[in-house]
PDB file of C-alpha atoms in Angstrom:
ATOM      1  CA  MET A 109      90.239  37.426  43.979  1.00 69.00           C
ATOM      2  CA  SER A 110      92.903  40.000  43.253  1.00 84.00           C
ATOM      3  CA  SER A 111      96.600  39.971  44.057  1.00 94.00           C
ATOM      4  CA  THR A 112      99.090  42.792  44.394  1.00 97.00           C
ATOM      5  CA  PHE A 113     101.814  43.215  41.782  1.00 98.00           C
ATOM      6  CA  LYS A 114     104.873  45.449  41.801  1.00 98.00           C
ATOM      7  CA  ALA A 115     104.995  47.702  38.751  1.00 98.00           C
ATOM      8  CA  MET A 116     108.093  49.525  37.525  1.00 97.00           C
ATOM      9  CA  VAL A 117     107.692  52.054  34.734  1.00 98.00           C
ATOM     10  CA  ARG A 118     110.630  53.610  32.887  1.00 97.00           C
ATOM     11  CA  VAL A 119     109.918  56.753  30.864  1.00 97.00           C
ATOM     12  CA  PHE A 120     112.473  58.187  28.426  1.00 95.00           C
ATOM     13  CA  LEU A 121     112.370  60.842  25.737  1.00 96.00           C
ATOM     14  CA  LYS A 122     112.129  59.221  22.291  1.00 96.00           C
ATOM     15  CA  ALA A 123     115.433  58.801  20.449  1.00 91.00           C
ATOM     16  CA  GLY A 124     115.026  61.772  18.090  1.00 92.00           C
ATOM     17  CA  VAL A 125     114.005  64.235  20.820  1.00 95.00           C
ATOM     18  CA  LEU A 126     116.729  66.522  22.217  1.00 95.00           C
ATOM     19  CA  ASP A 127     117.350  65.634  25.869  1.00 96.00           C
ATOM     20  CA  VAL A 128     118.304  69.026  27.323  1.00 96.00           C
ATOM     21  CA  GLN A 129     118.593  67.693  30.873  1.00 96.00           C
ATOM     22  CA  GLY A 130     120.839  64.889  29.636  1.00 97.00           C
ATOM     23  CA  LYS A 131     123.090  67.388  27.843  1.00 97.00           C
ATOM     24  CA  ALA A 132     123.334  69.489  31.030  1.00 97.00           C
ATOM     25  CA  VAL A 133     124.294  66.430  33.101  1.00 98.00           C
ATOM     26  CA  GLU A 134     126.866  65.403  30.484  1.00 98.00           C
ATOM     27  CA  GLN A 135     128.550  68.812  30.527  1.00 98.00           C
ATOM     28  CA  ALA A 136     128.529  68.913  34.332  1.00 98.00           C
ATOM     29  CA  LEU A 137     130.173  65.458  34.477  1.00 98.00           C
ATOM     30  CA  HIS A 138     132.841  66.549  31.989  1.00 98.00           C
ATOM     31  CA  GLY A 139     133.462  69.622  34.151  1.00 97.00           C
ATOM     32  CA  LEU A 140     133.799  67.449  37.267  1.00 97.00           C
ATOM     33  CA  GLY A 141     136.596  65.433  35.654  1.00 96.00           C
ATOM     34  CA  PHE A 142     134.718  62.594  33.974  1.00 97.00           C
ATOM     35  CA  PRO A 143     135.591  63.161  30.295  1.00 96.00           C
ATOM     36  CA  GLY A 144     134.692  59.586  29.259  1.00 96.00           C
ATOM     37  CA  VAL A 145     130.931  60.134  29.596  1.00 97.00           C
ATOM     38  CA  ALA A 146     128.740  60.347  26.486  1.00 97.00           C
ATOM     39  CA  ASP A 147     125.119  60.003  25.317  1.00 96.00           C
ATOM     40  CA  VAL A 148     123.492  60.915  28.635  1.00 97.00           C
ATOM     41  CA  ARG A 149     119.711  60.432  28.728  1.00 96.00           C
ATOM     42  CA  VAL A 150     117.653  61.356  31.779  1.00 97.00           C
ATOM     43  CA  GLY A 151     114.318  59.679  32.372  1.00 97.00           C
ATOM     44  CA  ARG A 152     111.737  59.031  35.072  1.00 96.00           C
ATOM     45  CA  LEU A 153     111.212  55.893  37.083  1.00 97.00           C
ATOM     46  CA  ILE A 154     107.802  55.256  38.642  1.00 98.00           C
ATOM     47  CA  GLN A 155     107.417  52.320  41.013  1.00 97.00           C
ATOM     48  CA  PHE A 156     104.169  51.260  42.670  1.00 98.00           C
ATOM     49  CA  GLU A 157     101.880  48.450  43.736  1.00 98.00           C
ATOM     50  CA  VAL A 158      98.822  47.596  41.731  1.00 98.00           C
ATOM     51  CA  ALA A 159      95.938  45.239  42.524  1.00 97.00           C
ATOM     52  CA  ALA A 160      94.866  42.983  39.653  1.00 96.00           C
ATOM     53  CA  ALA A 161      93.510  39.488  39.004  1.00 96.00           C
ATOM     54  CA  ASP A 162      96.755  38.389  37.309  1.00 96.00           C
ATOM     55  CA  ALA A 163     100.004  39.747  35.850  1.00 96.00           C
ATOM     56  CA  ASP A 164      98.480  40.264  32.385  1.00 96.00           C
ATOM     57  CA  GLU A 165      95.676  42.398  33.763  1.00 96.00           C
ATOM     58  CA  ALA A 166      98.205  44.347  35.857  1.00 97.00           C
ATOM     59  CA  ARG A 167     100.276  45.073  32.738  1.00 97.00           C
ATOM     60  CA  THR A 168      97.203  46.197  30.762  1.00 97.00           C
ATOM     61  CA  GLN A 169      96.222  48.549  33.600  1.00 97.00           C
ATOM     62  CA  VAL A 170      99.725  49.978  33.958  1.00 98.00           C
ATOM     63  CA  GLU A 171     100.042  50.561  30.195  1.00 97.00           C
ATOM     64  CA  ALA A 172      96.752  52.488  30.288  1.00 97.00           C
ATOM     65  CA  MET A 173      98.130  54.574  33.202  1.00 97.00           C
ATOM     66  CA  CYS A 174     101.235  55.354  31.117  1.00 97.00           C
ATOM     67  CA  ARG A 175      99.182  56.554  28.168  1.00 96.00           C
ATOM     68  CA  ARG A 176      96.841  58.628  30.336  1.00 95.00           C
ATOM     69  CA  LEU A 177      99.193  60.134  32.943  1.00 97.00           C
ATOM     70  CA  LEU A 178     102.690  58.758  33.423  1.00 97.00           C
ATOM     71  CA  ALA A 179     104.187  59.416  29.988  1.00 97.00           C
ATOM     72  CA  ASN A 180     103.657  61.903  27.190  1.00 96.00           C
ATOM     73  CA  PRO A 181     103.269  59.574  24.180  1.00 93.00           C
ATOM     74  CA  VAL A 182     104.083  62.390  21.740  1.00 94.00           C
ATOM     75  CA  ILE A 183     107.705  62.729  22.853  1.00 96.00           C
ATOM     76  CA  GLU A 184     108.261  59.919  25.382  1.00 97.00           C
ATOM     77  CA  SER A 185     108.436  56.145  25.238  1.00 96.00           C
ATOM     78  CA  PHE A 186     107.803  53.870  28.217  1.00 97.00           C
ATOM     79  CA  GLU A 187     108.665  50.370  29.381  1.00 97.00           C
ATOM     80  CA  VAL A 188     106.579  48.454  31.900  1.00 98.00           C
ATOM     81  CA  GLU A 189     107.927  45.723  34.173  1.00 97.00           C
ATOM     82  CA  ILE A 190     105.521  43.688  36.327  1.00 97.00           C
ATOM     83  CA  ALA A 191     106.824  41.516  39.187  1.00 94.00           C
TER      84      ALA A 191
ATOM     85  CA  MET B1063     143.125  50.345  26.168  1.00 68.00           C
ATOM     86  CA  SER B1064     139.689  51.439  27.271  1.00 84.00           C
ATOM     87  CA  SER B1065     136.279  50.088  26.329  1.00 94.00           C
ATOM     88  CA  THR B1066     132.859  51.686  26.447  1.00 97.00           C
ATOM     89  CA  PHE B1067     130.299  50.479  28.980  1.00 98.00           C
ATOM     90  CA  LYS B1068     126.607  51.268  29.283  1.00 98.00           C
ATOM     91  CA  ALA B1069     125.726  52.666  32.694  1.00 98.00           C
ATOM     92  CA  MET B1070     122.204  52.820  34.123  1.00 97.00           C
ATOM     93  CA  VAL B1071     121.687  54.724  37.369  1.00 98.00           C
ATOM     94  CA  ARG B1072     118.435  54.610  39.351  1.00 97.00           C
ATOM     95  CA  VAL B1073     117.936  57.323  41.968  1.00 97.00           C
ATOM     96  CA  PHE B1074     115.117  57.121  44.533  1.00 95.00           C
ATOM     97  CA  LEU B1075     114.252  59.035  47.671  1.00 96.00           C
ATOM     98  CA  LYS B1076     115.266  57.015  50.748  1.00 96.00           C
ATOM     99  CA  ALA B1077     112.487  54.959  52.349  1.00 91.00           C
ATOM    100  CA  GLY B1078     111.799  57.356  55.240  1.00 92.00           C
ATOM    101  CA  VAL B1079     111.625  60.495  53.084  1.00 95.00           C
ATOM    102  CA  LEU B1080     108.154  61.712  52.053  1.00 95.00           C
ATOM    103  CA  ASP B1081     107.785  61.383  48.266  1.00 96.00           C
ATOM    104  CA  VAL B1082     105.494  64.311  47.452  1.00 96.00           C
ATOM    105  CA  GLN B1083     105.625  63.692  43.698  1.00 96.00           C
ATOM    106  CA  GLY B1084     104.742  60.038  44.296  1.00 97.00           C
ATOM    107  CA  LYS B1085     101.731  61.043  46.424  1.00 97.00           C
ATOM    108  CA  ALA B1086     100.568  63.434  43.690  1.00 97.00           C
ATOM    109  CA  VAL B1087     100.821  60.701  41.036  1.00 98.00           C
ATOM    110  CA  GLU B1088      98.963  58.258  43.318  1.00 98.00           C
ATOM    111  CA  GLN B1089      96.059  60.663  43.857  1.00 98.00           C
ATOM    112  CA  ALA B1090      95.922  61.484  40.143  1.00 98.00           C
ATOM    113  CA  LEU B1091      95.768  57.753  39.272  1.00 98.00           C
ATOM    114  CA  HIS B1092      92.987  57.191  41.824  1.00 98.00           C
ATOM    115  CA  GLY B1093      91.133  60.138  40.255  1.00 97.00           C
ATOM    116  CA  LEU B1094      91.534  58.632  36.773  1.00 97.00           C
ATOM    117  CA  GLY B1095      89.834  55.415  37.859  1.00 96.00           C
ATOM    118  CA  PHE B1096      92.766  53.280  39.035  1.00 97.00           C
ATOM    119  CA  PRO B1097      91.879  52.734  42.724  1.00 96.00           C
ATOM    120  CA  GLY B1098      94.173  49.686  43.102  1.00 95.00           C
ATOM    121  CA  VAL B1099      97.377  51.744  43.014  1.00 98.00           C
ATOM    122  CA  ALA B1100      99.435  52.212  46.193  1.00 97.00           C
ATOM    123  CA  ASP B1101     102.925  53.115  47.402  1.00 96.00           C
ATOM    124  CA  VAL B1102     103.926  55.218  44.397  1.00 97.00           C
ATOM    125  CA  ARG B1103     107.582  56.308  44.373  1.00 96.00           C
ATOM    126  CA  VAL B1104     108.976  58.534  41.649  1.00 97.00           C
ATOM    127  CA  GLY B1105     112.681  58.473  40.879  1.00 97.00           C
ATOM    128  CA  ARG B1106     115.173  59.433  38.201  1.00 96.00           C
ATOM    129  CA  LEU B1107     116.838  57.208  35.655  1.00 97.00           C
ATOM    130  CA  ILE B1108     120.150  58.293  34.132  1.00 98.00           C
ATOM    131  CA  GLN B1109     121.569  56.266  31.259  1.00 97.00           C
ATOM    132  CA  PHE B1110     124.903  56.931  29.549  1.00 98.00           C
ATOM    133  CA  GLU B1111     128.070  55.525  28.054  1.00 98.00           C
ATOM    134  CA  VAL B1112     131.295  55.592  30.001  1.00 98.00           C
ATOM    135  CA  ALA B1113     134.821  54.781  28.871  1.00 97.00           C
ATOM    136  CA  ALA B1114     136.840  52.635  31.305  1.00 96.00           C
ATOM    137  CA  ALA B1115     139.510  49.918  31.311  1.00 96.00           C
ATOM    138  CA  ASP B1116     137.046  47.324  32.641  1.00 96.00           C
ATOM    139  CA  ALA B1117     133.591  46.956  34.211  1.00 96.00           C
ATOM    140  CA  ASP B1118     134.916  47.368  37.773  1.00 96.00           C
ATOM    141  CA  GLU B1119     136.584  50.684  36.932  1.00 96.00           C
ATOM    142  CA  ALA B1120     133.419  51.810  35.152  1.00 97.00           C
ATOM    143  CA  ARG B1121     131.342  51.024  38.274  1.00 97.00           C
ATOM    144  CA  THR B1122     133.804  52.880  40.556  1.00 97.00           C
ATOM    145  CA  GLN B1123     133.641  55.939  38.267  1.00 97.00           C
ATOM    146  CA  VAL B1124     129.842  55.899  38.041  1.00 98.00           C
ATOM    147  CA  GLU B1125     129.471  55.562  41.833  1.00 97.00           C
ATOM    148  CA  ALA B1126     131.726  58.617  42.225  1.00 97.00           C
ATOM    149  CA  MET B1127     129.504  60.518  39.727  1.00 97.00           C
ATOM    150  CA  CYS B1128     126.440  59.566  41.796  1.00 97.00           C
ATOM    151  CA  ARG B1129     127.949  60.889  45.008  1.00 96.00           C
ATOM    152  CA  ARG B1130     129.183  64.106  43.370  1.00 95.00           C
ATOM    153  CA  LEU B1131     126.340  65.014  41.012  1.00 97.00           C
ATOM    154  CA  LEU B1132     123.656  62.489  40.129  1.00 97.00           C
ATOM    155  CA  ALA B1133     122.169  61.826  43.569  1.00 97.00           C
ATOM    156  CA  ASN B1134     121.773  63.738  46.817  1.00 96.00           C
ATOM    157  CA  PRO B1135     123.166  61.219  49.332  1.00 93.00           C
ATOM    158  CA  VAL B1136     121.383  62.953  52.236  1.00 94.00           C
ATOM    159  CA  ILE B1137     117.888  62.023  51.055  1.00 96.00           C
ATOM    160  CA  GLU B1138     118.414  59.774  48.031  1.00 97.00           C
ATOM    161  CA  SER B1139     119.757  56.303  47.419  1.00 96.00           C
ATOM    162  CA  PHE B1140     121.110  55.065  44.101  1.00 97.00           C
ATOM    163  CA  GLU B1141     121.674  51.800  42.263  1.00 97.00           C
ATOM    164  CA  VAL B1142     124.250  51.382  39.496  1.00 98.00           C
ATOM    165  CA  GLU B1143     124.014  48.828  36.688  1.00 97.00           C
ATOM    166  CA  ILE B1144     126.945  48.383  34.275  1.00 97.00           C
ATOM    167  CA  ALA B1145     126.488  46.475  31.012  1.00 94.00           C
TER     168      ALA B1145
END
């Protein structure tokens, strides 16, 4: 029997990789009058339901999805949350 | 005196708005052999540091940033986490 789990995946550029989008957001926020903003990083958030026998199997499946489609392991890191 | 807080902003399309990117990811995952995936929603994650007198002021500032730049309030909703 399989249950449905909620998966939340967070994908960010790895620490050493220049985050151009983050830099653009940072400059725009400074320009809008928020000078106290620093170290902006922009990432993706992917939320979905997944059918699996248990939470462990759901996590294994979702990690495989990250490596094959959701993240680019060369430059991005990901975190998986199963609920 | 001001301290530095970590802000995490999650931006998603509102529930009634068609998430085309989410649909594309869902079909791609089905095609890759993950048939148990449903209800995929893709959002943005913006993480940064913000200087403020206290956590309440930091939250007020970050919510203003969301309304003015980080989210499109017509079709998107946002959640702010201050740590």
